[in-house]
């Protein structure tokens, strides 16, 4: 929903509440970068075990370590089954496996997302004249959020795919496929080249456009509407953050599942999926529509939303 009003209306209030000049945006860029990096790393470390459970539940049907077990006993039935078996077989600390690459990924990713979406939004709005704001309101917020997400993803994608593969690498140390970030990247680069490191990028960009567009665009648009005359109350920002985080996560979940499945194909001799479209078709044909729905979210989303929306609200 956009802001349908004369561009000159409430101009003094808008300038006081939300300065939109490009120099001021650039001035605060480094501050936003640091704040986003620190908060993103802390929050993601807290929810790392839940994130790993969600990731494994998404990818276990394309995980060689799981589907290669003919007895089928290694498949996880849900988050609690994953936590119980992982702690029993591999120890408590294994719940945080892949968190190192995740934090390294989130420092630049979260920082760039939060900083660049404001930068892009102000560029879009300042590129239009006062009489003809082509990129204003909801459209500018959505485009800025999507563009910021795509930019950040391209920068950190090697760490993103490394996080997925390390978190999905189950078993004790001697049974794992990869020993760490460097080992994963060098192994895949040797087998598949740079293309292997960026496998799944198109599918990931599809998901980011939807997720970040709704995540940032929705929050900023509704906040602007609700706080037109005064600063939005803390509890209202919390409710708003809950809504946009949940909506963005649910809307982009099928896309996220597909991109994770394609990531699992890097470095293997016989990939299960030949393309993004082939992945969609095979998942639907073999596993049914349920694989694109929110099975892990029924268990995981509550905790993730509470923590992430608190971080988002404080921003």
PDB file of C-alpha atoms in Angstrom:
ATOM      1  CA  UNK A   1       0.000   0.000   0.000  1.00  0.00           C
ATOM      2  CA  UNK A   2       1.514   3.320  -1.029  1.00  0.00           C
ATOM      3  CA  UNK A   3       1.136   6.811   0.376  1.00  0.00           C
ATOM      4  CA  UNK A   4      -1.523   8.461  -1.778  1.00  0.00           C
ATOM      5  CA  UNK A   5      -1.137  12.202  -1.158  1.00  0.00           C
ATOM      6  CA  UNK A   6       0.313  15.361  -2.628  1.00  0.00           C
ATOM      7  CA  UNK A   7       4.120  15.214  -2.591  1.00  0.00           C
ATOM      8  CA  UNK A   8       4.264  18.598  -0.918  1.00  0.00           C
ATOM      9  CA  UNK A   9       1.849  17.738   1.876  1.00  0.00           C
ATOM     10  CA  UNK A  10       3.394  17.446   5.342  1.00  0.00           C
ATOM     11  CA  UNK A  11       6.793  18.225   3.834  1.00  0.00           C
ATOM     12  CA  UNK A  12       8.074  19.932   6.951  1.00  0.00           C
ATOM     13  CA  UNK A  13       6.987  17.049   9.180  1.00  0.00           C
ATOM     14  CA  UNK A  14       8.495  14.479   6.803  1.00  0.00           C
ATOM     15  CA  UNK A  15      11.811  16.329   6.642  1.00  0.00           C
ATOM     16  CA  UNK A  16      11.957  16.630  10.415  1.00  0.00           C
ATOM     17  CA  UNK A  17      11.082  13.008  11.068  1.00  0.00           C
ATOM     18  CA  UNK A  18      12.945  11.310   8.254  1.00  0.00           C
ATOM     19  CA  UNK A  19      15.612  13.411   6.488  1.00  0.00           C
ATOM     20  CA  UNK A  20      16.009  12.072   3.004  1.00  0.00           C
ATOM     21  CA  UNK A  21      18.934  14.049   1.586  1.00  0.00           C
ATOM     22  CA  UNK A  22      21.648  11.890   0.077  1.00  0.00           C
ATOM     23  CA  UNK A  23      24.549  13.515   2.023  1.00  0.00           C
ATOM     24  CA  UNK A  24      22.819  12.800   5.334  1.00  0.00           C
ATOM     25  CA  UNK A  25      22.200   9.209   4.269  1.00  0.00           C
ATOM     26  CA  UNK A  26      25.859   8.748   3.370  1.00  0.00           C
ATOM     27  CA  UNK A  27      26.888  10.370   6.642  1.00  0.00           C
ATOM     28  CA  UNK A  28      25.117   7.703   8.685  1.00  0.00           C
ATOM     29  CA  UNK A  29      26.021   4.808   6.363  1.00  0.00           C
ATOM     30  CA  UNK A  30      29.016   3.616   8.436  1.00  0.00           C
ATOM     31  CA  UNK A  31      27.062   3.886  11.680  1.00  0.00           C
ATOM     32  CA  UNK A  32      24.240   1.763  10.292  1.00  0.00           C
ATOM     33  CA  UNK A  33      26.793  -0.686   8.883  1.00  0.00           C
ATOM     34  CA  UNK A  34      28.390  -1.315  12.287  1.00  0.00           C
ATOM     35  CA  UNK A  35      25.103  -1.474  14.199  1.00  0.00           C
ATOM     36  CA  UNK A  36      23.574  -3.925  11.726  1.00  0.00           C
ATOM     37  CA  UNK A  37      26.677  -6.113  11.764  1.00  0.00           C
ATOM     38  CA  UNK A  38      26.887  -6.428  15.552  1.00  0.00           C
ATOM     39  CA  UNK A  39      23.171  -7.037  16.121  1.00  0.00           C
ATOM     40  CA  UNK A  40      22.932  -9.446  13.195  1.00  0.00           C
ATOM     41  CA  UNK A  41      25.807 -11.569  14.498  1.00  0.00           C
ATOM     42  CA  UNK A  42      24.403 -11.754  18.035  1.00  0.00           C
ATOM     43  CA  UNK A  43      20.839 -12.600  16.999  1.00  0.00           C
ATOM     44  CA  UNK A  44      21.902 -15.196  14.457  1.00  0.00           C
ATOM     45  CA  UNK A  45      24.141 -16.947  16.978  1.00  0.00           C
ATOM     46  CA  UNK A  46      21.237 -17.191  19.417  1.00  0.00           C
ATOM     47  CA  UNK A  47      18.933 -18.839  16.866  1.00  0.00           C
ATOM     48  CA  UNK A  48      21.661 -20.930  15.182  1.00  0.00           C
ATOM     49  CA  UNK A  49      20.401 -24.346  16.437  1.00  0.00           C
ATOM     50  CA  UNK A  50      16.878 -23.593  15.206  1.00  0.00           C
ATOM     51  CA  UNK A  51      18.211 -22.326  11.886  1.00  0.00           C
ATOM     52  CA  UNK A  52      20.225 -25.512  11.439  1.00  0.00           C
ATOM     53  CA  UNK A  53      17.193 -27.659  12.193  1.00  0.00           C
ATOM     54  CA  UNK A  54      15.149 -25.718   9.629  1.00  0.00           C
ATOM     55  CA  UNK A  55      17.891 -26.023   7.028  1.00  0.00           C
ATOM     56  CA  UNK A  56      18.298 -29.771   7.502  1.00  0.00           C
ATOM     57  CA  UNK A  57      14.557 -30.346   7.302  1.00  0.00           C
ATOM     58  CA  UNK A  58      14.480 -28.374   4.046  1.00  0.00           C
ATOM     59  CA  UNK A  59      17.386 -30.191   2.405  1.00  0.00           C
ATOM     60  CA  UNK A  60      17.390 -33.722   3.791  1.00  0.00           C
ATOM     61  CA  UNK A  61      15.740 -35.172   0.664  1.00  0.00           C
ATOM     62  CA  UNK A  62      18.727 -33.944  -1.386  1.00  0.00           C
ATOM     63  CA  UNK A  63      21.374 -34.594   1.270  1.00  0.00           C
ATOM     64  CA  UNK A  64      23.584 -37.524   0.193  1.00  0.00           C
ATOM     65  CA  UNK A  65      24.482 -38.325   3.792  1.00  0.00           C
ATOM     66  CA  UNK A  66      20.767 -38.880   4.488  1.00  0.00           C
ATOM     67  CA  UNK A  67      19.238 -40.239   1.280  1.00  0.00           C
ATOM     68  CA  UNK A  68      22.237 -42.553   0.885  1.00  0.00           C
ATOM     69  CA  UNK A  69      21.127 -44.419   3.997  1.00  0.00           C
ATOM     70  CA  UNK A  70      18.856 -47.113   2.524  1.00  0.00           C
ATOM     71  CA  UNK A  71      17.241 -47.819   5.897  1.00  0.00           C
ATOM     72  CA  UNK A  72      15.898 -44.289   6.045  1.00  0.00           C
ATOM     73  CA  UNK A  73      16.650 -44.084   9.751  1.00  0.00           C
ATOM     74  CA  UNK A  74      18.710 -40.932   9.368  1.00  0.00           C
ATOM     75  CA  UNK A  75      15.800 -38.784   8.210  1.00  0.00           C
ATOM     76  CA  UNK A  76      14.678 -36.248  10.792  1.00  0.00           C
ATOM     77  CA  UNK A  77      11.006 -36.074  11.669  1.00  0.00           C
ATOM     78  CA  UNK A  78      11.109 -32.533  13.008  1.00  0.00           C
ATOM     79  CA  UNK A  79      13.053 -29.979  15.019  1.00  0.00           C
ATOM     80  CA  UNK A  80      12.863 -31.833  18.322  1.00  0.00           C
ATOM     81  CA  UNK A  81      13.901 -35.109  16.712  1.00  0.00           C
ATOM     82  CA  UNK A  82      16.866 -33.300  15.154  1.00  0.00           C
ATOM     83  CA  UNK A  83      17.949 -31.749  18.476  1.00  0.00           C
ATOM     84  CA  UNK A  84      17.553 -34.995  20.422  1.00  0.00           C
ATOM     85  CA  UNK A  85      19.450 -37.168  17.953  1.00  0.00           C
ATOM     86  CA  UNK A  86      22.148 -34.601  17.223  1.00  0.00           C
ATOM     87  CA  UNK A  87      22.935 -33.999  20.889  1.00  0.00           C
ATOM     88  CA  UNK A  88      22.966 -37.749  21.572  1.00  0.00           C
ATOM     89  CA  UNK A  89      25.126 -38.692  18.574  1.00  0.00           C
ATOM     90  CA  UNK A  90      27.360 -35.652  18.051  1.00  0.00           C
ATOM     91  CA  UNK A  91      27.226 -33.537  21.215  1.00  0.00           C
ATOM     92  CA  UNK A  92      25.633 -30.224  22.166  1.00  0.00           C
ATOM     93  CA  UNK A  93      28.125 -28.021  20.336  1.00  0.00           C
ATOM     94  CA  UNK A  94      27.240 -29.668  17.030  1.00  0.00           C
ATOM     95  CA  UNK A  95      23.946 -27.744  17.130  1.00  0.00           C
ATOM     96  CA  UNK A  96      26.028 -24.687  16.238  1.00  0.00           C
ATOM     97  CA  UNK A  97      27.816 -26.391  13.320  1.00  0.00           C
ATOM     98  CA  UNK A  98      28.154 -23.931  10.475  1.00  0.00           C
ATOM     99  CA  UNK A  99      27.546 -20.958  12.758  1.00  0.00           C
ATOM    100  CA  UNK A 100      31.027 -19.585  12.059  1.00  0.00           C
ATOM    101  CA  UNK A 101      30.311 -19.244   8.352  1.00  0.00           C
ATOM    102  CA  UNK A 102      26.830 -18.011   9.200  1.00  0.00           C
ATOM    103  CA  UNK A 103      28.135 -15.169  11.365  1.00  0.00           C
ATOM    104  CA  UNK A 104      30.788 -14.261   8.802  1.00  0.00           C
ATOM    105  CA  UNK A 105      28.004 -14.162   6.225  1.00  0.00           C
ATOM    106  CA  UNK A 106      25.630 -12.186   8.413  1.00  0.00           C
ATOM    107  CA  UNK A 107      28.052  -9.445   9.379  1.00  0.00           C
ATOM    108  CA  UNK A 108      28.289  -8.027   5.848  1.00  0.00           C
ATOM    109  CA  UNK A 109      24.853  -9.296   4.767  1.00  0.00           C
ATOM    110  CA  UNK A 110      22.732  -7.756   7.535  1.00  0.00           C
ATOM    111  CA  UNK A 111      24.841  -4.611   7.631  1.00  0.00           C
ATOM    112  CA  UNK A 112      24.591  -4.078   3.868  1.00  0.00           C
ATOM    113  CA  UNK A 113      20.872  -4.865   3.832  1.00  0.00           C
ATOM    114  CA  UNK A 114      19.968  -2.343   6.513  1.00  0.00           C
ATOM    115  CA  UNK A 115      22.322   0.335   5.203  1.00  0.00           C
ATOM    116  CA  UNK A 116      21.794  -0.027   1.463  1.00  0.00           C
ATOM    117  CA  UNK A 117      18.018  -0.157   1.582  1.00  0.00           C
ATOM    118  CA  UNK A 118      17.993   3.381   3.028  1.00  0.00           C
ATOM    119  CA  UNK A 119      20.631   4.486   0.530  1.00  0.00           C
ATOM    120  CA  UNK A 120      18.754   3.019  -2.455  1.00  0.00           C
ATOM    121  CA  UNK A 121      15.420   4.386  -1.259  1.00  0.00           C
ATOM    122  CA  UNK A 122      16.784   7.922  -0.981  1.00  0.00           C
ATOM    123  CA  UNK A 123      18.474   7.653  -4.375  1.00  0.00           C
ATOM    124  CA  UNK A 124      15.166   6.561  -5.922  1.00  0.00           C
ATOM    125  CA  UNK A 125      13.188   9.316  -4.257  1.00  0.00           C
ATOM    126  CA  UNK A 126      15.751  12.036  -4.949  1.00  0.00           C
ATOM    127  CA  UNK A 127      15.957  10.994  -8.599  1.00  0.00           C
ATOM    128  CA  UNK A 128      12.378  12.156  -9.090  1.00  0.00           C
ATOM    129  CA  UNK A 129      11.274  15.763  -9.102  1.00  0.00           C
ATOM    130  CA  UNK A 130       9.023  17.171  -6.412  1.00  0.00           C
ATOM    131  CA  UNK A 131       6.176  17.303  -8.945  1.00  0.00           C
ATOM    132  CA  UNK A 132       6.603  13.742 -10.230  1.00  0.00           C
ATOM    133  CA  UNK A 133       7.709  11.215  -7.641  1.00  0.00           C
ATOM    134  CA  UNK A 134       7.805   8.070  -9.777  1.00  0.00           C
ATOM    135  CA  UNK A 135       9.639   6.113  -7.095  1.00  0.00           C
ATOM    136  CA  UNK A 136       7.795   7.030  -3.932  1.00  0.00           C
ATOM    137  CA  UNK A 137       5.961   5.328  -1.131  1.00  0.00           C
ATOM    138  CA  UNK A 138       5.563   1.554  -1.268  1.00  0.00           C
ATOM    139  CA  UNK A 139       7.194   1.162  -4.699  1.00  0.00           C
ATOM    140  CA  UNK A 140      10.432   2.852  -3.603  1.00  0.00           C
ATOM    141  CA  UNK A 141      10.472   0.864  -0.363  1.00  0.00           C
ATOM    142  CA  UNK A 142       9.960  -2.465  -2.138  1.00  0.00           C
ATOM    143  CA  UNK A 143      12.537  -1.793  -4.869  1.00  0.00           C
ATOM    144  CA  UNK A 144      15.069  -0.501  -2.339  1.00  0.00           C
ATOM    145  CA  UNK A 145      14.605  -3.521  -0.082  1.00  0.00           C
ATOM    146  CA  UNK A 146      14.887  -5.970  -2.968  1.00  0.00           C
ATOM    147  CA  UNK A 147      17.906  -4.203  -4.466  1.00  0.00           C
ATOM    148  CA  UNK A 148      19.684  -4.100  -1.114  1.00  0.00           C
ATOM    149  CA  UNK A 149      19.011  -7.802  -0.587  1.00  0.00           C
ATOM    150  CA  UNK A 150      20.282  -8.743  -4.061  1.00  0.00           C
ATOM    151  CA  UNK A 151      23.431  -6.645  -3.673  1.00  0.00           C
ATOM    152  CA  UNK A 152      24.235  -8.147  -0.300  1.00  0.00           C
ATOM    153  CA  UNK A 153      23.551 -11.687  -1.520  1.00  0.00           C
ATOM    154  CA  UNK A 154      25.907 -11.408  -4.483  1.00  0.00           C
ATOM    155  CA  UNK A 155      28.669 -10.133  -2.188  1.00  0.00           C
ATOM    156  CA  UNK A 156      28.319 -12.868   0.439  1.00  0.00           C
ATOM    157  CA  UNK A 157      27.058 -15.786  -1.682  1.00  0.00           C
ATOM    158  CA  UNK A 158      30.206 -17.946  -1.288  1.00  0.00           C
ATOM    159  CA  UNK A 159      29.727 -17.739   2.493  1.00  0.00           C
ATOM    160  CA  UNK A 160      25.987 -18.358   2.107  1.00  0.00           C
ATOM    161  CA  UNK A 161      26.447 -21.610   0.213  1.00  0.00           C
ATOM    162  CA  UNK A 162      29.272 -22.611   2.562  1.00  0.00           C
ATOM    163  CA  UNK A 163      26.942 -22.087   5.527  1.00  0.00           C
ATOM    164  CA  UNK A 164      24.271 -24.271   3.936  1.00  0.00           C
ATOM    165  CA  UNK A 165      26.643 -27.110   3.131  1.00  0.00           C
ATOM    166  CA  UNK A 166      28.469 -27.059   6.486  1.00  0.00           C
ATOM    167  CA  UNK A 167      25.227 -26.934   8.477  1.00  0.00           C
ATOM    168  CA  UNK A 168      23.833 -29.835   6.417  1.00  0.00           C
ATOM    169  CA  UNK A 169      26.995 -31.906   6.906  1.00  0.00           C
ATOM    170  CA  UNK A 170      25.858 -34.415   9.516  1.00  0.00           C
ATOM    171  CA  UNK A 171      27.801 -37.016  11.447  1.00  0.00           C
ATOM    172  CA  UNK A 172      30.909 -37.045  13.604  1.00  0.00           C
ATOM    173  CA  UNK A 173      34.054 -35.224  12.520  1.00  0.00           C
ATOM    174  CA  UNK A 174      35.638 -38.108  10.621  1.00  0.00           C
ATOM    175  CA  UNK A 175      32.417 -38.818   8.698  1.00  0.00           C
ATOM    176  CA  UNK A 176      31.768 -35.291   7.438  1.00  0.00           C
ATOM    177  CA  UNK A 177      32.291 -34.245   3.847  1.00  0.00           C
ATOM    178  CA  UNK A 178      33.893 -30.875   4.614  1.00  0.00           C
ATOM    179  CA  UNK A 179      36.245 -29.695   7.371  1.00  0.00           C
ATOM    180  CA  UNK A 180      35.423 -26.003   7.188  1.00  0.00           C
ATOM    181  CA  UNK A 181      34.778 -22.983   4.978  1.00  0.00           C
ATOM    182  CA  UNK A 182      38.144 -23.052   3.228  1.00  0.00           C
ATOM    183  CA  UNK A 183      37.973 -26.798   2.614  1.00  0.00           C
ATOM    184  CA  UNK A 184      34.465 -26.533   1.165  1.00  0.00           C
ATOM    185  CA  UNK A 185      35.299 -23.625  -1.151  1.00  0.00           C
ATOM    186  CA  UNK A 186      38.544 -25.158  -2.430  1.00  0.00           C
ATOM    187  CA  UNK A 187      36.939 -28.587  -2.914  1.00  0.00           C
ATOM    188  CA  UNK A 188      33.988 -27.219  -4.893  1.00  0.00           C
ATOM    189  CA  UNK A 189      36.180 -24.839  -6.888  1.00  0.00           C
ATOM    190  CA  UNK A 190      38.455 -27.702  -7.871  1.00  0.00           C
ATOM    191  CA  UNK A 191      35.522 -29.887  -9.000  1.00  0.00           C
ATOM    192  CA  UNK A 192      33.078 -27.370 -10.483  1.00  0.00           C
ATOM    193  CA  UNK A 193      35.015 -24.112 -10.745  1.00  0.00           C
ATOM    194  CA  UNK A 194      33.574 -20.746  -9.759  1.00  0.00           C
ATOM    195  CA  UNK A 195      30.212 -21.886 -11.138  1.00  0.00           C
ATOM    196  CA  UNK A 196      29.980 -24.444  -8.344  1.00  0.00           C
ATOM    197  CA  UNK A 197      30.547 -21.805  -5.672  1.00  0.00           C
ATOM    198  CA  UNK A 198      27.730 -19.720  -7.145  1.00  0.00           C
ATOM    199  CA  UNK A 199      25.394 -22.635  -7.848  1.00  0.00           C
ATOM    200  CA  UNK A 200      21.840 -21.672  -6.963  1.00  0.00           C
ATOM    201  CA  UNK A 201      22.412 -17.907  -7.231  1.00  0.00           C
ATOM    202  CA  UNK A 202      19.516 -17.262  -9.688  1.00  0.00           C
ATOM    203  CA  UNK A 203      17.073 -19.147  -7.458  1.00  0.00           C
ATOM    204  CA  UNK A 204      18.443 -17.294  -4.446  1.00  0.00           C
ATOM    205  CA  UNK A 205      17.921 -13.922  -6.117  1.00  0.00           C
ATOM    206  CA  UNK A 206      14.287 -14.856  -6.797  1.00  0.00           C
ATOM    207  CA  UNK A 207      13.764 -15.527  -3.121  1.00  0.00           C
ATOM    208  CA  UNK A 208      15.606 -12.412  -1.983  1.00  0.00           C
ATOM    209  CA  UNK A 209      13.509 -10.141  -4.211  1.00  0.00           C
ATOM    210  CA  UNK A 210      10.352 -11.455  -2.550  1.00  0.00           C
ATOM    211  CA  UNK A 211      11.697 -11.740   1.007  1.00  0.00           C
ATOM    212  CA  UNK A 212      13.650  -8.493   1.288  1.00  0.00           C
ATOM    213  CA  UNK A 213      11.093  -6.552  -0.718  1.00  0.00           C
ATOM    214  CA  UNK A 214       8.334  -7.536   1.707  1.00  0.00           C
ATOM    215  CA  UNK A 215      10.602  -7.493   4.775  1.00  0.00           C
ATOM    216  CA  UNK A 216      11.965  -3.969   4.356  1.00  0.00           C
ATOM    217  CA  UNK A 217       9.415  -2.520   1.975  1.00  0.00           C
ATOM    218  CA  UNK A 218       6.459  -3.669   4.035  1.00  0.00           C
ATOM    219  CA  UNK A 219       7.912  -2.443   7.317  1.00  0.00           C
ATOM    220  CA  UNK A 220       8.954   0.965   6.023  1.00  0.00           C
ATOM    221  CA  UNK A 221       5.710   1.538   4.121  1.00  0.00           C
ATOM    222  CA  UNK A 222       3.367   0.647   6.982  1.00  0.00           C
ATOM    223  CA  UNK A 223       5.542   2.535   9.474  1.00  0.00           C
ATOM    224  CA  UNK A 224       5.381   5.657   7.314  1.00  0.00           C
ATOM    225  CA  UNK A 225       1.600   5.398   7.113  1.00  0.00           C
ATOM    226  CA  UNK A 226       1.076   4.774  10.836  1.00  0.00           C
ATOM    227  CA  UNK A 227       3.580   7.397  12.018  1.00  0.00           C
ATOM    228  CA  UNK A 228       2.508  10.199   9.681  1.00  0.00           C
ATOM    229  CA  UNK A 229       1.809  12.618  12.548  1.00  0.00           C
ATOM    230  CA  UNK A 230       3.895  11.215  15.405  1.00  0.00           C
ATOM    231  CA  UNK A 231       6.569   8.666  16.266  1.00  0.00           C
ATOM    232  CA  UNK A 232       5.280   5.102  16.234  1.00  0.00           C
ATOM    233  CA  UNK A 233       4.926   3.577  19.701  1.00  0.00           C
ATOM    234  CA  UNK A 234       7.286   0.774  20.670  1.00  0.00           C
ATOM    235  CA  UNK A 235       4.565  -1.866  21.005  1.00  0.00           C
ATOM    236  CA  UNK A 236       3.178  -0.951  17.567  1.00  0.00           C
ATOM    237  CA  UNK A 237       6.631  -1.317  16.029  1.00  0.00           C
ATOM    238  CA  UNK A 238       6.893  -4.735  17.683  1.00  0.00           C
ATOM    239  CA  UNK A 239       3.542  -5.870  16.237  1.00  0.00           C
ATOM    240  CA  UNK A 240       4.500  -4.479  12.843  1.00  0.00           C
ATOM    241  CA  UNK A 241       7.869  -6.245  12.952  1.00  0.00           C
ATOM    242  CA  UNK A 242       6.123  -9.514  13.841  1.00  0.00           C
ATOM    243  CA  UNK A 243       3.794  -9.129  10.883  1.00  0.00           C
ATOM    244  CA  UNK A 244       6.379  -8.303   8.226  1.00  0.00           C
ATOM    245  CA  UNK A 245       8.872 -10.920   9.454  1.00  0.00           C
ATOM    246  CA  UNK A 246       6.221 -13.652   9.429  1.00  0.00           C
ATOM    247  CA  UNK A 247       4.742 -12.614   6.081  1.00  0.00           C
ATOM    248  CA  UNK A 248       8.116 -12.332   4.351  1.00  0.00           C
ATOM    249  CA  UNK A 249       9.266 -15.685   5.731  1.00  0.00           C
ATOM    250  CA  UNK A 250       6.105 -17.519   4.728  1.00  0.00           C
ATOM    251  CA  UNK A 251       5.928 -15.959   1.250  1.00  0.00           C
ATOM    252  CA  UNK A 252       9.563 -16.755   0.414  1.00  0.00           C
ATOM    253  CA  UNK A 253       9.760 -20.190   2.069  1.00  0.00           C
ATOM    254  CA  UNK A 254       9.130 -22.251  -1.116  1.00  0.00           C
ATOM    255  CA  UNK A 255      11.779 -20.215  -2.946  1.00  0.00           C
ATOM    256  CA  UNK A 256      14.181 -20.693  -0.062  1.00  0.00           C
ATOM    257  CA  UNK A 257      13.627 -24.453  -0.124  1.00  0.00           C
ATOM    258  CA  UNK A 258      14.438 -24.628  -3.839  1.00  0.00           C
ATOM    259  CA  UNK A 259      17.586 -22.543  -3.520  1.00  0.00           C
ATOM    260  CA  UNK A 260      18.853 -24.662  -0.624  1.00  0.00           C
ATOM    261  CA  UNK A 261      18.233 -27.852  -2.598  1.00  0.00           C
ATOM    262  CA  UNK A 262      20.225 -26.514  -5.550  1.00  0.00           C
ATOM    263  CA  UNK A 263      23.051 -25.450  -3.230  1.00  0.00           C
ATOM    264  CA  UNK A 264      23.301 -29.072  -2.114  1.00  0.00           C
ATOM    265  CA  UNK A 265      24.253 -30.049  -5.691  1.00  0.00           C
ATOM    266  CA  UNK A 266      27.623 -28.262  -5.686  1.00  0.00           C
ATOM    267  CA  UNK A 267      30.625 -30.551  -5.834  1.00  0.00           C
ATOM    268  CA  UNK A 268      28.728 -33.798  -6.452  1.00  0.00           C
ATOM    269  CA  UNK A 269      29.189 -35.970  -9.548  1.00  0.00           C
ATOM    270  CA  UNK A 270      25.540 -36.658 -10.312  1.00  0.00           C
ATOM    271  CA  UNK A 271      23.306 -33.695  -9.366  1.00  0.00           C
ATOM    272  CA  UNK A 272      19.648 -34.428  -8.687  1.00  0.00           C
ATOM    273  CA  UNK A 273      18.461 -31.247 -10.387  1.00  0.00           C
ATOM    274  CA  UNK A 274      19.563 -29.863 -13.759  1.00  0.00           C
ATOM    275  CA  UNK A 275      18.044 -26.405 -13.282  1.00  0.00           C
ATOM    276  CA  UNK A 276      15.858 -24.312 -11.003  1.00  0.00           C
ATOM    277  CA  UNK A 277      12.725 -25.302 -12.932  1.00  0.00           C
ATOM    278  CA  UNK A 278      13.731 -28.962 -12.813  1.00  0.00           C
ATOM    279  CA  UNK A 279      14.130 -28.674  -9.054  1.00  0.00           C
ATOM    280  CA  UNK A 280      10.618 -27.249  -8.668  1.00  0.00           C
ATOM    281  CA  UNK A 281       9.149 -30.025 -10.828  1.00  0.00           C
ATOM    282  CA  UNK A 282      10.949 -32.907  -9.117  1.00  0.00           C
ATOM    283  CA  UNK A 283      10.208 -31.717  -5.591  1.00  0.00           C
ATOM    284  CA  UNK A 284       6.527 -31.391  -6.448  1.00  0.00           C
ATOM    285  CA  UNK A 285       6.344 -34.706  -8.294  1.00  0.00           C
ATOM    286  CA  UNK A 286       8.289 -36.782  -5.749  1.00  0.00           C
ATOM    287  CA  UNK A 287       7.523 -35.103  -2.425  1.00  0.00           C
ATOM    288  CA  UNK A 288       4.289 -33.282  -3.084  1.00  0.00           C
ATOM    289  CA  UNK A 289       3.081 -29.788  -2.307  1.00  0.00           C
ATOM    290  CA  UNK A 290       3.854 -30.209   1.397  1.00  0.00           C
ATOM    291  CA  UNK A 291       7.567 -29.750   0.729  1.00  0.00           C
ATOM    292  CA  UNK A 292       6.895 -26.173  -0.349  1.00  0.00           C
ATOM    293  CA  UNK A 293       4.810 -25.387   2.705  1.00  0.00           C
ATOM    294  CA  UNK A 294       5.817 -24.340   6.179  1.00  0.00           C
ATOM    295  CA  UNK A 295       6.474 -27.695   7.855  1.00  0.00           C
ATOM    296  CA  UNK A 296       9.581 -26.460   9.707  1.00  0.00           C
ATOM    297  CA  UNK A 297       7.951 -23.099  10.353  1.00  0.00           C
ATOM    298  CA  UNK A 298       5.157 -24.663  12.381  1.00  0.00           C
ATOM    299  CA  UNK A 299       7.815 -25.418  14.975  1.00  0.00           C
ATOM    300  CA  UNK A 300      10.609 -22.943  14.315  1.00  0.00           C
ATOM    301  CA  UNK A 301       8.981 -19.726  13.187  1.00  0.00           C
ATOM    302  CA  UNK A 302       7.750 -18.557  16.599  1.00  0.00           C
ATOM    303  CA  UNK A 303      11.172 -18.271  18.193  1.00  0.00           C
ATOM    304  CA  UNK A 304      12.795 -16.882  15.054  1.00  0.00           C
ATOM    305  CA  UNK A 305      10.119 -14.224  14.644  1.00  0.00           C
ATOM    306  CA  UNK A 306      10.308 -13.095  18.263  1.00  0.00           C
ATOM    307  CA  UNK A 307      14.079 -12.620  18.213  1.00  0.00           C
ATOM    308  CA  UNK A 308      14.433 -11.269  14.697  1.00  0.00           C
ATOM    309  CA  UNK A 309      11.474  -8.930  14.896  1.00  0.00           C
ATOM    310  CA  UNK A 310      12.868  -7.496  18.138  1.00  0.00           C
ATOM    311  CA  UNK A 311      16.120  -6.758  16.335  1.00  0.00           C
ATOM    312  CA  UNK A 312      14.227  -5.345  13.359  1.00  0.00           C
ATOM    313  CA  UNK A 313      11.969  -3.229  15.586  1.00  0.00           C
ATOM    314  CA  UNK A 314      14.907  -1.671  17.415  1.00  0.00           C
ATOM    315  CA  UNK A 315      16.321  -0.620  14.062  1.00  0.00           C
TER     316      UNK A 315
END
